[in-house]
mmCIF file of C-alpha atoms in Angstrom:
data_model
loop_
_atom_site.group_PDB
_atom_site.id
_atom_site.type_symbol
_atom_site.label_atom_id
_atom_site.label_comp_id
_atom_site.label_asym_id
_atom_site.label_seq_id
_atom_site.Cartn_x
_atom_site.Cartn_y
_atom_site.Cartn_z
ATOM 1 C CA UNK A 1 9.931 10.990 6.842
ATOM 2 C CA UNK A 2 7.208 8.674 7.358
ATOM 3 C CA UNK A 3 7.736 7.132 10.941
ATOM 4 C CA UNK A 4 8.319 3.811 9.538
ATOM 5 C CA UNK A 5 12.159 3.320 8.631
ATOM 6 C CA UNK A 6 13.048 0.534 6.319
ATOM 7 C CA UNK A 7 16.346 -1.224 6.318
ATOM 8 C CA UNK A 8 18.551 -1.631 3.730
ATOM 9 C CA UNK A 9 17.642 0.766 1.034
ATOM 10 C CA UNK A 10 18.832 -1.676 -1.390
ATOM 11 C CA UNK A 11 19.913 -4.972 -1.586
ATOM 12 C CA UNK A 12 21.458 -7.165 -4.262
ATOM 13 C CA UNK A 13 22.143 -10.610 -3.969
ATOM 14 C CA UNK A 14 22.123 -14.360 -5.741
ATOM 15 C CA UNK A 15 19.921 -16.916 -6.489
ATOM 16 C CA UNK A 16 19.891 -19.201 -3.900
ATOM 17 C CA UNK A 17 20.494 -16.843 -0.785
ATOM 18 C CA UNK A 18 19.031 -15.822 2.489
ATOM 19 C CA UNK A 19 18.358 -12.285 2.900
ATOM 20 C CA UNK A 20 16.409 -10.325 5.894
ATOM 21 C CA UNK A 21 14.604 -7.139 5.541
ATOM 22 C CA UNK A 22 14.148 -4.676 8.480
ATOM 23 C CA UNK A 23 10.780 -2.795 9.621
ATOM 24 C CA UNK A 24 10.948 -0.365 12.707
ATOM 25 C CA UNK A 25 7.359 0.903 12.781
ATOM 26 C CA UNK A 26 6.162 4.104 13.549
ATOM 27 C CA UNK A 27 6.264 5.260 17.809
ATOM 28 C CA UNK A 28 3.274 4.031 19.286
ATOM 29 C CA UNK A 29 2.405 1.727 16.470
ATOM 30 C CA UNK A 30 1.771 -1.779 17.723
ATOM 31 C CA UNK A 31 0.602 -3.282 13.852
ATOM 32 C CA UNK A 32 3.372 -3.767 11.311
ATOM 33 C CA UNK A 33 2.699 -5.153 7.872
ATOM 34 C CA UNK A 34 4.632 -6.648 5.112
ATOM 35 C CA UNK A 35 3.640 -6.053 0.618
ATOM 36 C CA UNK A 36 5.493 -6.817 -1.953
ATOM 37 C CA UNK A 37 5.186 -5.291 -5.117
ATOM 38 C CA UNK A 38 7.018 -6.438 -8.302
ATOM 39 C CA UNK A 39 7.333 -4.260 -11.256
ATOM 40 C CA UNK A 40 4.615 -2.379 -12.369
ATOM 41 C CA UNK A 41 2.159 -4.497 -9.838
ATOM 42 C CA UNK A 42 -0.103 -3.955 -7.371
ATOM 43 C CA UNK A 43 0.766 -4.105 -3.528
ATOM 44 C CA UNK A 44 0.532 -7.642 -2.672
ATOM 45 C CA UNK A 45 -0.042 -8.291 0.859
ATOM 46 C CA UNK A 46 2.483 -10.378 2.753
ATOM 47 C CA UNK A 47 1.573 -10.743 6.138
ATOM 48 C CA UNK A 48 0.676 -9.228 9.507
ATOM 49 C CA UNK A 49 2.099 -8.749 13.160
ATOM 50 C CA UNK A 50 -0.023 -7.149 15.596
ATOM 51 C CA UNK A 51 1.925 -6.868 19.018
ATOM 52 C CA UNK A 52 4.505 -9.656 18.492
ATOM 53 C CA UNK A 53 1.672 -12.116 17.290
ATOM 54 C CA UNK A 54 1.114 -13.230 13.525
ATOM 55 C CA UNK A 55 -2.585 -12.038 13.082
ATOM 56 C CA UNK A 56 -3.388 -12.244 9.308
ATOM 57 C CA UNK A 57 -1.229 -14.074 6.337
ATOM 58 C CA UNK A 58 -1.794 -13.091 2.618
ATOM 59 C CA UNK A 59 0.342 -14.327 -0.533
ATOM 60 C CA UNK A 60 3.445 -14.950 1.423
ATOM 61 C CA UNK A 61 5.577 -18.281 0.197
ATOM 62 C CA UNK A 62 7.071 -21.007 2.512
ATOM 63 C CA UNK A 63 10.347 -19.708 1.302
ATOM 64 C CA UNK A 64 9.168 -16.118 3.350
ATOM 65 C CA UNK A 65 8.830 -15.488 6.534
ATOM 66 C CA UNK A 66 8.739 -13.497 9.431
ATOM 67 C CA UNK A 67 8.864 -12.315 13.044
ATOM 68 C CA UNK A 68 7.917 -8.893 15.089
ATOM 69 C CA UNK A 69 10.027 -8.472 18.133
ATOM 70 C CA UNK A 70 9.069 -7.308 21.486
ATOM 71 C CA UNK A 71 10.599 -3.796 20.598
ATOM 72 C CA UNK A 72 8.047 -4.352 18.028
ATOM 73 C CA UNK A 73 10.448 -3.930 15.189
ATOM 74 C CA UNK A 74 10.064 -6.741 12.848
ATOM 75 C CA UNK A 75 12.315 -8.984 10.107
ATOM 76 C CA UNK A 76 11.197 -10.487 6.614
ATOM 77 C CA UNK A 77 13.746 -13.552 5.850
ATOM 78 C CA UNK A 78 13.808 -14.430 2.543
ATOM 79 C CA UNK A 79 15.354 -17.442 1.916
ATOM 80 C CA UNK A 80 16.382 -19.826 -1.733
ATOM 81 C CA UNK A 81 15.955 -16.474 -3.692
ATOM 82 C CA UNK A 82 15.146 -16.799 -6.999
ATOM 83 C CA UNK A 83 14.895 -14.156 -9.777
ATOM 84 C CA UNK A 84 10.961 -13.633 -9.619
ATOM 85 C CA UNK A 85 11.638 -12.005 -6.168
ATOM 86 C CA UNK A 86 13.002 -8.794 -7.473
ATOM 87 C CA UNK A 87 10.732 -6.633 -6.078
ATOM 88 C CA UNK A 88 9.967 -3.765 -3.816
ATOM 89 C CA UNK A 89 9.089 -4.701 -0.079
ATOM 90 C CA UNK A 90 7.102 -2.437 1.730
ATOM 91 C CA UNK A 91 6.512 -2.247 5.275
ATOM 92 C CA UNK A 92 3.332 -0.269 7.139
ATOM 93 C CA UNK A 93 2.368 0.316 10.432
ATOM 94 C CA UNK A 94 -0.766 1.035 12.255
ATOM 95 C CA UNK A 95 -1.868 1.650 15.712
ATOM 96 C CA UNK A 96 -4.406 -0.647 15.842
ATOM 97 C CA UNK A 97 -5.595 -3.309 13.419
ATOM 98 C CA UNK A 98 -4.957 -0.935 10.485
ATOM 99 C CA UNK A 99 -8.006 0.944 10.223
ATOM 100 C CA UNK A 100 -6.339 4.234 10.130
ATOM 101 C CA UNK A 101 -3.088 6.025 10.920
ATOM 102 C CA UNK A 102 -1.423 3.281 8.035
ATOM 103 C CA UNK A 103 1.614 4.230 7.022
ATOM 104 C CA UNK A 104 4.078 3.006 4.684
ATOM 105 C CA UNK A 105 7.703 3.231 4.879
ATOM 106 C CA UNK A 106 10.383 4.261 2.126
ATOM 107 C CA UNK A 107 10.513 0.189 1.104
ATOM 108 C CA UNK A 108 13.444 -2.164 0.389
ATOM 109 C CA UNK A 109 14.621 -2.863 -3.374
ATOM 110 C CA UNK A 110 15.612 -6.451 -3.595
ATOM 111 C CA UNK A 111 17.644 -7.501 -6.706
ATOM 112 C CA UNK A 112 18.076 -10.985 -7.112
ATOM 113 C CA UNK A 113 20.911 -12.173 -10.091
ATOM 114 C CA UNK B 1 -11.120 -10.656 -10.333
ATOM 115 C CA UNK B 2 -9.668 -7.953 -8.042
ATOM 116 C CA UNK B 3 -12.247 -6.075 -5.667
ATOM 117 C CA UNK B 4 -10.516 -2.627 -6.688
ATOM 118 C CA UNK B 5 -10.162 -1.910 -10.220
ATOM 119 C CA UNK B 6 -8.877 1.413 -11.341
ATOM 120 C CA UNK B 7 -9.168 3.035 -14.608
ATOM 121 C CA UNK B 8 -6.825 4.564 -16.860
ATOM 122 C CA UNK B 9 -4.287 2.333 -15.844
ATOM 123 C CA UNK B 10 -1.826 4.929 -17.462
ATOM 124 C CA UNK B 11 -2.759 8.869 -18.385
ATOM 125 C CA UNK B 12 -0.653 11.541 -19.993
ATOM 126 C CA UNK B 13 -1.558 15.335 -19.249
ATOM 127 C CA UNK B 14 -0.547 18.763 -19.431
ATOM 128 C CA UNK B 15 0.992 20.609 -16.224
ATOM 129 C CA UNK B 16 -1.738 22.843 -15.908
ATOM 130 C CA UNK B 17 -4.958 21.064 -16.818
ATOM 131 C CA UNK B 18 -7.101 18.853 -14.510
ATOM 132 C CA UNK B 19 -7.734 15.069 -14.344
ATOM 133 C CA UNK B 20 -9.764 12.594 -12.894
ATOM 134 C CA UNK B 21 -8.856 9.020 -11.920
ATOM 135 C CA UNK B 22 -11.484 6.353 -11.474
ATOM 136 C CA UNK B 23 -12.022 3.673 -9.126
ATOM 137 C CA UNK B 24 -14.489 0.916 -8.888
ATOM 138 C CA UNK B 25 -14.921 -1.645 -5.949
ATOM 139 C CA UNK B 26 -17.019 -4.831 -4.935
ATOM 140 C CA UNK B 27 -15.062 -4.651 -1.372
ATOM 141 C CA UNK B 28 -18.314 -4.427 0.629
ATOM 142 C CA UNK B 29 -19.331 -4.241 3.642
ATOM 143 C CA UNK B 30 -16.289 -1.602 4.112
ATOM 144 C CA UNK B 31 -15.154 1.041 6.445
ATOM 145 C CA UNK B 32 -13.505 3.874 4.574
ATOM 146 C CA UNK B 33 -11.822 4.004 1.033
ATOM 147 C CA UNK B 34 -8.149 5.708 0.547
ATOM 148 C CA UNK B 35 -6.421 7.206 -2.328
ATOM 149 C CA UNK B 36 -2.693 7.455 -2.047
ATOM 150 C CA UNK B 37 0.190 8.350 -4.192
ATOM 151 C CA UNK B 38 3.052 6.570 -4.647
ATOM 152 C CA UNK B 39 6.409 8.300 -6.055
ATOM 153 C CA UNK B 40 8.302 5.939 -8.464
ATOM 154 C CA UNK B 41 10.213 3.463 -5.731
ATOM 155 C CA UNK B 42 8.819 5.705 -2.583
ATOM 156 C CA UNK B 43 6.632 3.984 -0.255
ATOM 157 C CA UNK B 44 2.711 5.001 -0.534
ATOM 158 C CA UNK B 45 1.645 7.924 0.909
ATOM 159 C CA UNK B 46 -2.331 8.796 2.183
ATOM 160 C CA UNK B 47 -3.861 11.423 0.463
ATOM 161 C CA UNK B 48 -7.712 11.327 1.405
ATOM 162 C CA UNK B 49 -9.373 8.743 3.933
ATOM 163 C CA UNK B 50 -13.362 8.643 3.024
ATOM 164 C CA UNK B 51 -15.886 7.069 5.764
ATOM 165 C CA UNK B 52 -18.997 5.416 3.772
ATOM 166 C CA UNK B 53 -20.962 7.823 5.091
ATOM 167 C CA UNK B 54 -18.947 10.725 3.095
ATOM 168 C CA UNK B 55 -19.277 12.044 -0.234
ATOM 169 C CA UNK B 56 -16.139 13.890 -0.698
ATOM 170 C CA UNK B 57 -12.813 14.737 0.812
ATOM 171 C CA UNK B 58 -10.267 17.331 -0.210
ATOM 172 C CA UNK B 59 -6.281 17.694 0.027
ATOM 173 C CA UNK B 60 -5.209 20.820 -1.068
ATOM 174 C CA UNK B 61 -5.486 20.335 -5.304
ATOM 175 C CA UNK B 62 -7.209 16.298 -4.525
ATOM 176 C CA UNK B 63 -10.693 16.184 -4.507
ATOM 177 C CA UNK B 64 -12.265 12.604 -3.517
ATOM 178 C CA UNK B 65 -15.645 11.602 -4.420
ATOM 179 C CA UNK B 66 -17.216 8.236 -2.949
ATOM 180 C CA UNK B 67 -21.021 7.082 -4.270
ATOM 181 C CA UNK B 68 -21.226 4.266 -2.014
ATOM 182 C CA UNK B 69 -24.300 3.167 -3.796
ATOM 183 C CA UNK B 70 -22.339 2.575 -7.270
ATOM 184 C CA UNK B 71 -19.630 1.938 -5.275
ATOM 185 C CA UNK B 72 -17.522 4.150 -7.281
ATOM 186 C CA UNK B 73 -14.408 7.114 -6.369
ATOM 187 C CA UNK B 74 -13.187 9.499 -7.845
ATOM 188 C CA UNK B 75 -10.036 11.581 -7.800
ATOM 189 C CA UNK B 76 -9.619 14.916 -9.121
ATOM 190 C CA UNK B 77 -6.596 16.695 -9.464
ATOM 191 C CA UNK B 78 -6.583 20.130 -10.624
ATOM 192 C CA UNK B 79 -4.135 22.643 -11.743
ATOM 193 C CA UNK B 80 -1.936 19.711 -12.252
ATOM 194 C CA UNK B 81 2.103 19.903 -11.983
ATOM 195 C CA UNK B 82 5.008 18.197 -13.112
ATOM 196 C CA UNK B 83 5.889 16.852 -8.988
ATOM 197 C CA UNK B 84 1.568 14.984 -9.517
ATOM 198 C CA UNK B 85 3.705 12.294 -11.847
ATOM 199 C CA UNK B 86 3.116 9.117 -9.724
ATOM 200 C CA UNK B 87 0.855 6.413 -9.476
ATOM 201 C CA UNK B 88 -2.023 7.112 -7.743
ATOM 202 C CA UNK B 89 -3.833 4.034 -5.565
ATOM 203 C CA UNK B 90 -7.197 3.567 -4.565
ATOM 204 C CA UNK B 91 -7.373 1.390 -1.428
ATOM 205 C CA UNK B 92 -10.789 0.126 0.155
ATOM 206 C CA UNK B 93 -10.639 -1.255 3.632
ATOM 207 C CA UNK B 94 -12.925 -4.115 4.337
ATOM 208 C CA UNK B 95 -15.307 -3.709 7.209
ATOM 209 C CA UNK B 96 -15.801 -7.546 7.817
ATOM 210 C CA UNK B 97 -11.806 -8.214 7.660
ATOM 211 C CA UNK B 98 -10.888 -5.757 9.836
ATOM 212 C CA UNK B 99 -13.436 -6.658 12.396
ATOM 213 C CA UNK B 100 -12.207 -10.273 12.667
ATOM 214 C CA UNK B 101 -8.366 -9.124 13.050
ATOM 215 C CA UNK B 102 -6.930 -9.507 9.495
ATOM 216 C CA UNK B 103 -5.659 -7.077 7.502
ATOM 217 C CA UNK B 104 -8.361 -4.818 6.315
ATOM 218 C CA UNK B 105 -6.911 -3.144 3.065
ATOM 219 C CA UNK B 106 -7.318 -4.116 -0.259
ATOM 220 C CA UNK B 107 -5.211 -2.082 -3.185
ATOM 221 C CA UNK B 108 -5.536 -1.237 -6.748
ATOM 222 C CA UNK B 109 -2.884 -1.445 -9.237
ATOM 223 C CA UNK B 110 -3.109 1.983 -9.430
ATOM 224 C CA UNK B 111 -3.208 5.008 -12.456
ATOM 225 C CA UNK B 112 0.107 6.076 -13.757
ATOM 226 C CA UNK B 113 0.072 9.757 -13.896
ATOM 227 C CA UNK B 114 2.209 11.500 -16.186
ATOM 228 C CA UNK B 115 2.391 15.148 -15.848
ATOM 229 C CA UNK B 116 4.666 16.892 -18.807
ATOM 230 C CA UNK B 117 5.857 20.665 -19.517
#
């Protein structure tokens, strides 16, 4: 166990829908961080929350977005799904601004049909 | 062009034997370079964490090598078994990102390690 818990597991849904992916980070951790990666990809970086604030945004689409909390757990809403977003989302955590102590949790399989 | 390229992008060994995994980066200035391994639909997990200032960092049966001057890595796995099948990232965190608040890491696409019997 990692520190960083990911929720759901798995998660299958249509076209067209509005899902939301949970990231508790690890205790103490104030950074949390959102990839994607599709099938046999790279990690593509999402976006970042450092403390409740929005500090760095990478490939994320309009359709994505997302929010850290001031329990500092944060949400990925994905919304108008379409079948290219099958994927794998990862979340990390850091203490800081992710220099080191990055950690990755267990991810969240997203099937869209 | 990505700043991390990795090469084999797929190897096949024999449990037993040894293997090395390249990496070569343009990520510069930066502030330390990662390997991690990453089971089949498991999150990443850290392996080594190299400075610039280091030449080599060991886990166990990992051995990382950094030349900061070719800007190449290395990881070498020895006495390899069947649990090493994964794919195996190198990550290089950039010094001049992470200093102005974004996210500092930039990933690989990783080597596919296949271990067999």
């Amino acid at each position: 166990d990692s520190g960083v818990t990911q929720t759901p597991k798995h998660l299958i849904t249509a076209t067209g829908q509005r899902v939301t992916l949970r990231c508790s980070p690890r205790s103490g951790d104030l950074s949390v961080y959102w990839y994607q990666q599709s099938l046999d990809q790279g990690l593509q970086f999402l976006i970042q929350y450092y403390n409740g604030e929005e500090r760095a945004k990478g490939n994320i689409l309009e359709r994505f977005s997302a929010q850290q909390f001031p329990d500092l757990h944060s949400e990925l809403n994905l919304s108008s799904l379409e079948l290219g977003d099958s994927a794998l989302y990862f979340c990390a955590s850091s203490p800081g601004r992710g220099r080191r102590g990055y950690t990755f949790g267990s991810g969240t399989r997203l099937t869209v049909v | 062009k990505n700043q991390v390229e990795q090469s084999p992008q797929s190897l096949i060994i024999l449990e037993g034997k040894n293997c090395t995994l390249q990496c070569n980066y343009t990520v510069s200035p930066f502030s330390n370079l990662r390997w991690y391994k990453q089971d089949t639909g498991r999150g990443p997990v850290s392996l080594t964490i190299m400075t610039f200032s280091e030449n080599t960092k060991s886990n166990g049966r990992y051995t990382a090598t950094l030349d900061a001057d070719t800007k190449q890595s290395s990881l070498h796995i020895t006495a390899s078994q069947l649990s090493d099948s994964a794919s195996y990232i190198c990550v290089v965190a950039d010094r001049v990102l992470g200093n102005s608040g974004n996210t500092p890491l930039v990933f690989g696409k990783g080597t596919r390690l296949s271990v067999i019997a």
